[in-house]
Amino acid sequence: MILSRRLLLGSAAIAALPISACSGPTRLPPVPRTETARALPLGLRNIRFFADEDPSGLAADFTREIHRESQALRVAGHQGPLPPTNFLAISGGGDNGAFGSGLLVGWGEAGNRPEFKLVTGVSTGSLIAPFAFVGAEYDLQLRQVYTTISADDVYRDRGLLKAVFDDAMEDTSPLAGLIARHADAGLLAAIAREYKKGRLLLIGTTDLDAERPVIWDIGALASSGHPGALELFRQILRASSAVPGVFQPVLIDVELDGRKYQELHVDGGAIAQLFLYPPSMRMTVPRVRRAYIIRNARVDSDWAATEPRTLTIAGRAISTMISTSGRNDMLRVYNTTQRDKVDYNLAYIGRDFTVAHDSEFDRKYMNALFDYAYRQARSGYPWQKVPPGLTAPT
């Protein structure tokens, strides 16, 4: 992958420089090791969960969601069992997010894109997820984000010395501005309205201090009424997209026993490139469920001749690990859905997409990928019932 190679080359350059007394960015103290789960962003409870802990907190959130949905259905005059529901999980993939964007916009224009009860996003998927959650009224913005931007709208190159002694190789102030323009107060209010109907929008980041996956309940944050909610929403989106070492991490303020700390958050893909819900949870309320998984990447092997040189080998190895991690995530989600009798549907970039991907956030590439997914969705996307390499059960 382009970003992993970029990280390798930057790391090699850093290693070749003499280390001086220069200091990096400052921060408040990190949360003490044993108190990670008690720290509260904005002093709010139940706006985030650690995916590797006891699932009771997140399970309680799902229970509250069912209660809100049931109330909304009663007000609408619905009687009888809960109706079928749909889940959507959107993976990371950098500028390959144009695939997921095109698929969702084309699906919406085809007229049969469902309302999603649960939407999750990681990395570039976190930038798509809020638009998918609120619905077709935001499809124009979703299209614009992945067809009109270039690398200049995402990051600025730093000089080598600054990259060495700062927090990343690139300055992602442009990305922060892009997020602020689209993730505005109107979008947050729309998320809050949907949350009150019993729908969930979950975004994944990685708490790098604790080496733990974090799931943020954006609807709960949006509904909190806290004056800092919008800024924290933007920070979460930026953090979920922060490729470690390449893009700037995000320091998130938290409180613990009256004291202030800061957590350092990076790309959720550092732990998982996509998620639906933790496997430790089980879907126990009887109803029909369908899960749609969008993998913003190819799933076939990306063959390339590898020169027998240290940096080339290391870069190729990182690319392989990222690709394998993504395939493992698809399998993990598949196994969880089969256990819980959730219908599984998978989309990914196929072998028939052959446009060259030579640079990061190349507008020509992203438009071609958007159109590729858009056309398929308009005519009825051929969702796969099992991950590649498995045979569909009979």
Short mmCIF file of C-alpha atoms in Angstrom, two decimals:
data_model
loop_
_atom_site.label_atom_id
_atom_site.label_comp_id
_atom_site.label_asym_id
_atom_site.label_seq_id
_atom_site.Cartn_x
_atom_site.Cartn_y
_atom_site.Cartn_z
CA MET A 1 0.00 0.00 0.00
CA ILE A 2 1.17 3.51 -0.79
CA LEU A 3 0.84 4.83 2.75
CA SER A 4 2.77 1.93 4.29
CA ARG A 5 5.64 2.43 1.84
CA ARG A 6 5.63 6.13 2.65
CA LEU A 7 5.83 5.36 6.35
CA LEU A 8 8.76 2.99 5.82
CA LEU A 9 10.76 5.49 3.81
CA GLY A 10 10.10 8.21 6.35
CA SER A 11 11.12 5.96 9.22
CA ALA A 12 14.35 5.06 7.46
CA ALA A 13 15.17 8.70 6.93
CA ILE A 14 14.47 9.41 10.59
CA ALA A 15 16.74 6.57 11.69
CA ALA A 16 19.56 7.98 9.60
CA LEU A 17 19.51 11.35 11.37
CA PRO A 18 21.40 12.12 14.58
CA ILE A 19 19.03 12.56 17.52
CA SER A 20 19.40 15.99 19.08
CA ALA A 21 17.86 17.64 22.09
CA CYS A 22 14.87 18.79 20.09
CA SER A 23 11.53 17.97 21.71
CA GLY A 24 8.26 16.97 20.13
CA PRO A 25 4.73 18.21 20.77
CA THR A 26 3.65 18.52 24.39
CA ARG A 27 0.55 17.01 25.95
CA LEU A 28 -1.23 16.65 29.26
CA PRO A 29 -0.46 13.49 31.26
CA PRO A 30 -1.89 10.26 29.83
CA VAL A 31 -4.56 8.44 31.79
CA PRO A 32 -2.99 6.13 34.41
CA ARG A 33 -2.69 2.57 33.17
CA THR A 34 -5.25 1.07 35.54
CA GLU A 35 -7.84 3.83 35.07
CA THR A 36 -8.34 3.86 31.29
CA ALA A 37 -11.96 2.70 31.39
CA ARG A 38 -12.99 5.34 33.95
CA ALA A 39 -11.77 8.39 32.04
CA LEU A 40 -14.61 10.48 30.61
CA PRO A 41 -14.42 12.65 27.47
CA LEU A 42 -16.33 15.91 28.14
CA GLY A 43 -17.26 14.34 31.47
CA LEU A 44 -19.91 12.26 29.64
CA ARG A 45 -20.69 8.61 30.30
CA ASN A 46 -21.92 6.12 27.70
CA ILE A 47 -20.53 7.92 24.65
CA ARG A 48 -17.77 5.35 24.15
CA PHE A 49 -16.78 1.77 24.97
CA PHE A 50 -13.59 -0.28 24.85
CA ALA A 51 -14.22 -3.12 22.43
CA ASP A 52 -11.90 -5.53 24.23
CA GLU A 53 -13.60 -5.32 27.63
CA ASP A 54 -16.74 -6.78 29.18
CA PRO A 55 -19.42 -6.08 26.55
CA SER A 56 -22.10 -5.24 29.11
CA GLY A 57 -21.76 -1.50 28.55
CA LEU A 58 -22.20 -1.71 24.79
CA ALA A 59 -24.89 -4.39 25.21
CA ALA A 60 -26.80 -2.00 27.46
CA ASP A 61 -26.51 0.62 24.71
CA PHE A 62 -28.05 -1.82 22.22
CA THR A 63 -30.85 -2.54 24.73
CA ARG A 64 -31.59 1.18 25.08
CA GLU A 65 -31.58 1.42 21.28
CA ILE A 66 -34.24 -1.33 21.05
CA HIS A 67 -36.32 0.52 23.65
CA ARG A 68 -36.10 3.80 21.70
CA GLU A 69 -37.01 2.02 18.48
CA SER A 70 -40.00 0.31 20.09
CA GLN A 71 -41.27 3.63 21.38
CA ALA A 72 -40.90 5.24 17.94
CA LEU A 73 -42.74 2.31 16.32
CA ARG A 74 -45.61 2.57 18.80
CA VAL A 75 -45.96 6.29 18.10
CA ALA A 76 -46.08 5.45 14.37
CA GLY A 77 -48.87 2.93 15.02
CA HIS A 78 -46.81 -0.24 14.52
CA GLN A 79 -48.05 -3.36 16.28
CA GLY A 80 -46.61 -6.86 16.51
CA PRO A 81 -42.98 -8.06 16.44
CA LEU A 82 -40.04 -5.87 15.55
CA PRO A 83 -39.65 -5.45 11.77
CA PRO A 84 -36.56 -6.64 9.86
CA THR A 85 -33.51 -4.45 10.33
CA ASN A 86 -30.28 -3.67 8.48
CA PHE A 87 -26.69 -3.15 9.62
CA LEU A 88 -23.86 -1.47 7.69
CA ALA A 89 -20.11 -1.74 8.36
CA ILE A 90 -17.66 0.39 6.34
CA SER A 91 -13.93 -0.37 6.40
CA GLY A 92 -10.81 1.71 6.12
CA GLY A 93 -8.88 2.06 2.90
CA GLY A 94 -7.70 5.66 2.41
CA ASP A 95 -8.71 7.05 -0.97
CA ASN A 96 -10.31 3.68 -1.78
CA GLY A 97 -13.19 5.08 0.24
CA ALA A 98 -14.35 6.30 -3.17
CA PHE A 99 -15.58 2.72 -3.65
CA GLY A 100 -17.88 2.77 -0.64
CA SER A 101 -19.02 6.28 -1.45
CA GLY A 102 -19.91 5.38 -5.03
CA LEU A 103 -21.67 2.20 -3.96
CA LEU A 104 -23.86 4.01 -1.42
CA VAL A 105 -24.74 6.89 -3.74
CA GLY A 106 -25.59 4.52 -6.60
CA TRP A 107 -27.58 2.31 -4.25
CA GLY A 108 -29.53 5.35 -3.08
CA GLU A 109 -30.29 6.43 -6.65
CA ALA A 110 -31.44 2.89 -7.46
CA GLY A 111 -34.15 3.49 -4.88
CA ASN A 112 -33.67 0.37 -2.77
CA ARG A 113 -31.01 1.37 -0.24
CA PRO A 114 -32.48 0.56 3.17
CA GLU A 115 -32.38 2.62 6.33
CA PHE A 116 -29.63 1.20 8.51
CA LYS A 117 -30.34 0.46 12.14
CA LEU A 118 -26.63 0.29 12.89
CA VAL A 119 -23.79 1.96 10.96
CA THR A 120 -20.12 1.49 11.87
CA GLY A 121 -17.02 3.06 10.35
CA VAL A 122 -13.25 2.88 10.68
CA SER A 123 -10.66 5.21 9.11
CA THR A 124 -11.98 6.38 5.73
CA GLY A 125 -15.12 4.44 6.63
CA SER A 126 -15.63 6.81 9.55
CA LEU A 127 -15.88 9.72 7.09
CA ILE A 128 -18.51 7.86 5.03
CA ALA A 129 -20.52 6.44 7.94
CA PRO A 130 -22.24 9.65 9.18
CA PHE A 131 -23.58 10.38 5.68
CA ALA A 132 -24.79 6.80 5.25
CA PHE A 133 -26.43 7.00 8.67
CA VAL A 134 -28.50 10.13 8.08
CA GLY A 135 -29.61 9.02 4.62
CA ALA A 136 -29.95 10.15 1.02
CA GLU A 137 -30.29 13.85 1.87
CA TYR A 138 -26.50 13.88 2.36
CA ASP A 139 -25.56 11.84 -0.74
CA LEU A 140 -24.41 14.95 -2.61
CA GLN A 141 -21.89 15.72 0.12
CA LEU A 142 -20.80 12.09 0.17
CA ARG A 143 -20.16 12.24 -3.57
CA GLN A 144 -18.25 15.53 -3.29
CA VAL A 145 -15.94 14.31 -0.53
CA TYR A 146 -14.63 11.45 -2.67
CA THR A 147 -14.72 12.94 -6.18
CA THR A 148 -13.60 16.57 -5.84
CA ILE A 149 -10.67 16.42 -3.41
CA SER A 150 -6.96 15.82 -3.96
CA ALA A 151 -3.97 15.23 -1.71
CA ASP A 152 -3.78 18.99 -1.05
CA ASP A 153 -7.19 18.77 0.64
CA VAL A 154 -5.94 16.08 3.01
CA TYR A 155 -2.37 16.88 4.07
CA ARG A 156 0.70 19.06 3.59
CA ASP A 157 4.20 17.65 3.46
CA ARG A 158 6.42 18.55 6.37
CA GLY A 159 10.13 19.05 6.11
CA LEU A 160 12.19 16.05 7.15
CA LEU A 161 13.43 17.57 10.41
CA LYS A 162 9.92 18.60 11.43
CA ALA A 163 8.65 15.13 10.61
CA VAL A 164 11.41 13.66 12.82
CA PHE A 165 10.67 15.73 15.88
CA ASP A 166 6.94 16.33 15.50
CA ASP A 167 4.07 13.84 15.69
CA ALA A 168 3.74 12.67 12.05
CA MET A 169 5.21 12.89 8.59
CA GLU A 170 2.30 14.99 7.31
CA ASP A 171 0.38 18.01 8.54
CA THR A 172 -3.31 17.10 8.29
CA SER A 173 -4.70 20.57 8.93
CA PRO A 174 -6.35 20.43 5.48
CA LEU A 175 -8.17 17.24 6.51
CA ALA A 176 -9.33 18.96 9.71
CA GLY A 177 -10.74 21.77 7.57
CA LEU A 178 -12.44 19.31 5.21
CA ILE A 179 -14.03 17.52 8.15
CA ALA A 180 -15.17 20.80 9.72
CA ARG A 181 -16.89 21.88 6.49
CA HIS A 182 -18.91 18.69 6.18
CA ALA A 183 -19.25 17.52 9.80
CA ASP A 184 -21.16 20.62 10.85
CA ALA A 185 -23.84 21.40 13.42
CA GLY A 186 -26.57 20.43 10.96
CA LEU A 187 -25.13 16.95 10.44
CA LEU A 188 -24.71 16.45 14.19
CA ALA A 189 -28.34 17.49 14.77
CA ALA A 190 -29.50 15.04 12.08
CA ILE A 191 -27.53 12.26 13.80
CA ALA A 192 -29.18 13.14 17.12
CA ARG A 193 -32.66 12.93 15.54
CA GLU A 194 -31.97 9.47 14.14
CA TYR A 195 -30.44 8.31 17.42
CA LYS A 196 -33.69 9.14 19.21
CA LYS A 197 -35.50 6.80 16.80
CA GLY A 198 -33.36 3.90 18.04
CA ARG A 199 -30.50 3.94 15.51
CA LEU A 200 -26.79 3.70 16.28
CA LEU A 201 -23.73 5.27 14.62
CA LEU A 202 -20.48 3.82 15.93
CA ILE A 203 -16.96 4.98 14.99
CA GLY A 204 -13.73 3.12 15.83
CA THR A 205 -10.43 4.66 16.96
CA THR A 206 -7.34 3.28 18.69
CA ASP A 207 -6.25 4.57 22.10
CA LEU A 208 -2.52 4.30 21.44
CA ASP A 209 -1.46 4.81 25.06
CA ALA A 210 -3.55 1.85 26.18
CA GLU A 211 -3.28 -0.11 22.90
CA ARG A 212 -7.04 -0.60 23.02
CA PRO A 213 -9.87 -0.37 20.46
CA VAL A 214 -12.42 2.33 21.23
CA ILE A 215 -16.00 2.40 19.92
CA TRP A 216 -17.60 5.85 20.00
CA ASP A 217 -21.40 6.18 20.16
CA ILE A 218 -21.79 9.28 17.99
CA GLY A 219 -25.57 9.43 18.44
CA ALA A 220 -25.23 9.57 22.21
CA LEU A 221 -22.63 12.31 21.83
CA ALA A 222 -24.85 14.23 19.40
CA SER A 223 -27.81 13.98 21.79
CA SER A 224 -25.85 15.05 24.86
CA GLY A 225 -26.37 18.78 24.32
CA HIS A 226 -22.80 19.38 25.49
CA PRO A 227 -21.28 22.54 23.95
CA GLY A 228 -18.12 20.58 23.13
CA ALA A 229 -19.94 17.77 21.30
CA LEU A 230 -19.37 19.09 17.77
CA GLU A 231 -15.63 19.59 18.28
CA LEU A 232 -15.26 16.12 19.82
CA PHE A 233 -17.21 14.63 16.88
CA ARG A 234 -14.73 16.20 14.49
CA GLN A 235 -11.78 15.02 16.58
CA ILE A 236 -13.10 11.44 16.52
CA LEU A 237 -13.43 11.47 12.72
CA ARG A 238 -9.92 12.87 12.34
CA ALA A 239 -8.49 10.39 14.84
CA SER A 240 -10.14 7.42 13.14
CA SER A 241 -8.44 8.49 9.89
CA ALA A 242 -5.01 9.16 11.42
CA VAL A 243 -2.65 6.56 9.91
CA PRO A 244 0.00 6.20 12.67
CA GLY A 245 3.28 7.90 11.85
CA VAL A 246 1.95 9.34 8.59
CA PHE A 247 -1.03 11.47 9.69
CA GLN A 248 -1.15 13.44 12.92
CA PRO A 249 -2.65 11.66 15.93
CA VAL A 250 -5.39 13.41 17.90
CA LEU A 251 -5.16 14.31 21.57
CA ILE A 252 -8.55 13.93 23.24
CA ASP A 253 -9.17 15.61 26.60
CA VAL A 254 -10.66 13.41 29.32
CA GLU A 255 -11.49 13.83 33.00
CA LEU A 256 -10.85 11.46 35.88
CA ASP A 257 -11.62 12.21 39.54
CA GLY A 258 -11.54 15.94 38.88
CA ARG A 259 -8.20 15.87 37.07
CA LYS A 260 -7.59 16.49 33.36
CA TYR A 261 -5.66 14.09 31.12
CA GLN A 262 -5.18 13.55 27.42
CA GLU A 263 -5.45 10.35 25.42
CA LEU A 264 -3.61 9.91 22.12
CA HIS A 265 -5.89 8.41 19.45
CA VAL A 266 -5.04 7.14 15.97
CA ASP A 267 -6.61 5.20 13.12
CA GLY A 268 -9.02 2.51 14.29
CA GLY A 269 -7.48 0.35 11.57
CA ALA A 270 -4.41 -0.09 13.75
CA ILE A 271 -6.49 -2.77 15.50
CA ALA A 272 -9.39 -3.58 13.17
CA GLN A 273 -10.12 -2.30 9.68
CA LEU A 274 -13.83 -2.90 10.09
CA PHE A 275 -16.26 -4.03 12.78
CA LEU A 276 -19.96 -4.71 13.14
CA TYR A 277 -20.28 -5.37 16.85
CA PRO A 278 -17.91 -7.12 19.26
CA PRO A 279 -18.04 -10.94 18.94
CA SER A 280 -18.44 -11.08 22.73
CA MET A 281 -21.94 -9.65 22.25
CA ARG A 282 -24.87 -11.66 20.99
CA MET A 283 -28.00 -10.54 19.15
CA THR A 284 -30.70 -12.08 21.34
CA VAL A 285 -33.85 -10.08 20.53
CA PRO A 286 -35.83 -12.08 17.91
CA ARG A 287 -35.99 -10.33 14.54
CA VAL A 288 -34.69 -10.64 10.98
CA ARG A 289 -31.29 -8.95 10.56
CA ARG A 290 -29.21 -8.25 7.46
CA ALA A 291 -25.61 -7.03 7.55
CA TYR A 292 -23.93 -5.20 4.66
CA ILE A 293 -20.14 -5.06 4.77
CA ILE A 294 -18.25 -2.62 2.52
CA ARG A 295 -14.54 -3.39 2.24
CA ASN A 296 -12.82 -0.38 0.66
CA ALA A 297 -10.01 -2.47 -0.79
CA ARG A 298 -9.19 -5.29 -3.13
CA VAL A 299 -9.30 -8.72 -1.55
CA ASP A 300 -7.22 -10.56 -4.14
CA SER A 301 -3.44 -10.66 -3.84
CA ASP A 302 -1.71 -7.55 -5.20
CA TRP A 303 1.22 -9.19 -6.97
CA ALA A 304 4.39 -7.14 -7.37
CA ALA A 305 8.05 -7.97 -7.93
CA THR A 306 9.88 -7.27 -4.67
CA GLU A 307 13.47 -6.14 -4.79
CA PRO A 308 15.69 -7.90 -2.22
CA ARG A 309 16.43 -4.69 -0.31
CA THR A 310 15.68 -3.93 3.33
CA LEU A 311 13.20 -1.07 2.84
CA THR A 312 11.43 -2.73 -0.08
CA ILE A 313 11.01 -5.97 1.86
CA ALA A 314 9.81 -4.18 5.00
CA GLY A 315 7.35 -2.05 3.03
CA ARG A 316 6.00 -5.07 1.21
CA ALA A 317 5.64 -6.92 4.52
CA ILE A 318 3.64 -4.06 6.06
CA SER A 319 1.39 -3.96 3.01
CA THR A 320 0.85 -7.73 3.34
CA MET A 321 0.03 -7.46 7.04
CA ILE A 322 -2.54 -4.72 6.39
CA SER A 323 -4.16 -6.72 3.60
CA THR A 324 -4.25 -9.89 5.70
CA SER A 325 -5.69 -8.01 8.66
CA GLY A 326 -8.54 -6.79 6.46
CA ARG A 327 -9.29 -10.31 5.28
CA ASN A 328 -9.26 -11.57 8.86
CA ASP A 329 -11.73 -8.84 9.84
CA MET A 330 -14.12 -9.98 7.11
CA LEU A 331 -13.90 -13.55 8.40
CA ARG A 332 -14.41 -12.47 12.01
CA VAL A 333 -17.54 -10.51 11.11
CA TYR A 334 -18.80 -13.38 8.97
CA ASN A 335 -18.38 -15.91 11.79
CA THR A 336 -20.18 -13.59 14.22
CA THR A 337 -23.12 -13.06 11.85
CA GLN A 338 -23.44 -16.79 11.20
CA ARG A 339 -23.53 -17.50 14.93
CA ASP A 340 -26.25 -14.86 15.45
CA LYS A 341 -28.21 -15.75 12.29
CA VAL A 342 -27.58 -12.37 10.67
CA ASP A 343 -27.71 -12.41 6.85
CA TYR A 344 -24.20 -11.54 5.54
CA ASN A 345 -23.59 -9.42 2.42
CA LEU A 346 -20.12 -8.29 1.32
CA ALA A 347 -18.89 -5.75 -1.24
CA TYR A 348 -15.28 -5.09 -2.26
CA ILE A 349 -13.18 -3.81 -5.17
CA GLY A 350 -13.16 -6.54 -7.80
CA ARG A 351 -10.47 -7.82 -10.12
CA ASP A 352 -12.24 -6.10 -13.00
CA PHE A 353 -11.24 -2.66 -11.69
CA THR A 354 -7.87 -2.04 -13.34
CA VAL A 355 -7.22 1.72 -13.12
CA ALA A 356 -3.66 2.39 -11.93
CA HIS A 357 -3.24 3.70 -8.37
CA ASP A 358 0.07 5.52 -8.51
CA SER A 359 -0.35 8.34 -5.98
CA GLU A 360 -2.34 9.11 -2.87
CA PHE A 361 -5.72 10.81 -3.27
CA ASP A 362 -5.36 11.07 -7.03
CA ARG A 363 -8.62 12.61 -8.25
CA LYS A 364 -8.65 10.68 -11.52
CA TYR A 365 -8.28 7.36 -9.70
CA MET A 366 -10.91 8.23 -7.10
CA ASN A 367 -13.45 9.32 -9.71
CA ALA A 368 -12.89 6.12 -11.69
CA LEU A 369 -13.37 4.03 -8.55
CA PHE A 370 -16.46 5.99 -7.51
CA ASP A 371 -18.00 5.48 -10.97
CA TYR A 372 -17.09 1.76 -10.92
CA ALA A 373 -19.02 1.19 -7.69
CA TYR A 374 -21.80 3.62 -8.60
CA ARG A 375 -22.61 1.85 -11.86
CA GLN A 376 -22.76 -1.55 -10.19
CA ALA A 377 -25.02 -0.28 -7.41
CA ARG A 378 -27.38 1.43 -9.84
CA SER A 379 -27.92 -1.86 -11.66
CA GLY A 380 -28.08 -4.01 -8.52
CA TYR A 381 -24.82 -4.74 -6.71
CA PRO A 382 -23.87 -8.47 -6.65
CA TRP A 383 -23.39 -8.81 -2.88
CA GLN A 384 -21.24 -11.78 -1.88
CA LYS A 385 -22.71 -14.12 0.72
CA VAL A 386 -19.35 -15.32 2.09
CA PRO A 387 -15.84 -13.84 2.30
CA PRO A 388 -13.44 -14.78 -0.53
CA GLY A 389 -12.04 -18.27 -0.12
CA LEU A 390 -15.10 -19.70 1.64
CA THR A 391 -17.96 -21.68 0.14
CA ALA A 392 -21.49 -20.49 0.76
CA PRO A 393 -23.42 -22.86 3.03
CA THR A 394 -26.10 -24.91 1.30
#
